[in-house]
Phi, psi and omega in degrees: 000141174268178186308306190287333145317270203318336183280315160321285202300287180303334164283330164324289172278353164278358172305283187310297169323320177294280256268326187272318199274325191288327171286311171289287183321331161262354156295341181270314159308326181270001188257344181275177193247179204271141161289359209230169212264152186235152164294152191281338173293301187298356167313129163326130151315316176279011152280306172321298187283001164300306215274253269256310183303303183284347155091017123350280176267146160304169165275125179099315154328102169272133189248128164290313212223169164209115171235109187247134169286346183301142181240006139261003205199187162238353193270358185289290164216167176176182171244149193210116166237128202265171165274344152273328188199181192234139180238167156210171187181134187228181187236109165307181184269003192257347162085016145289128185271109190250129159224145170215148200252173158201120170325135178327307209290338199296307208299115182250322180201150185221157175162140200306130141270326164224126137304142187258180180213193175321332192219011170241146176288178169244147190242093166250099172289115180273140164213160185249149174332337156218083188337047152301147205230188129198158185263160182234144155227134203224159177300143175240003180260151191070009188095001183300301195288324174311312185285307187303300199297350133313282216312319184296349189289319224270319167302352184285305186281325163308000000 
């Protein structure tokens, strides 16, 4: 081959490489979940339709606020409020998804158990009037669990 090919042939594949390393890298981006608790219009669909597959959420079910704790996945955990109800939800080691909720109208009191700080979540207990409990765990940098644990505040008064 002469020089000017093989220089053809190496932009050609450095081309190809660049263009594959950039595709796997926005695919690892779109599949992972966010660190920061998101509005439910800004969710990926394909969160959604996970949440709706795995039977979290209903069909028609709007979700207001999201938060997954997860750092490969949206299915390891997470918080979820919805215009009916509040989940919290985790992923066993058996890859089975255990979750648990309380209806909006239910949610009788929230508070904080542990602050979180840059690198601990904040642990917020929701209870309902005859103190069934579930735990939330949110973020504490930017305001994130403090805006989610309003918005559950705010279902307290509706």
């Amino acid at each position: 081959m002469n020089t000017t090919v093989k220089a053809l042939v190496l932009g050609v594949f450095t081309a190809v490489v660049i263009a594959l390393s950039m595709l796997a890298i926005d695919l690892q981006t779109d599949m992972t979940p966010s660190d920061r608790v998101e509005l439910g219009s800004d969710l990926p669909d394909r969160f959604y339709q996970l949440l709706l597959t795995e039977e979290l959420i209903a069909q028609g079910e709007v979700i207001e606020l999201f938060y997954s704790e997860g750092e490969q996945s949206v299915k390891e955990g997470g918080s979820i409020l919805t215009n009916r109800r509040l989940i919290a939800y985790a992923q066993g080691p058996d890859g089975r998804i255990a979750s648990w909720q309380i209806p909006n109208n239910d949610i009788a009191k929230i508070e904080m158990s542990r602050q979180g700080d840059a690198e601990n979540l904040s642990v917020y207990r929701v209870g309902t009037a005859d103190d069934a409990w579930i735990e939330l765990w949110l973020p504490h940098e930017h305001g994130d669990g403090e805006r989610f644990a309003a918005a559950v505040q705010a279902k307290i008064a509706n």
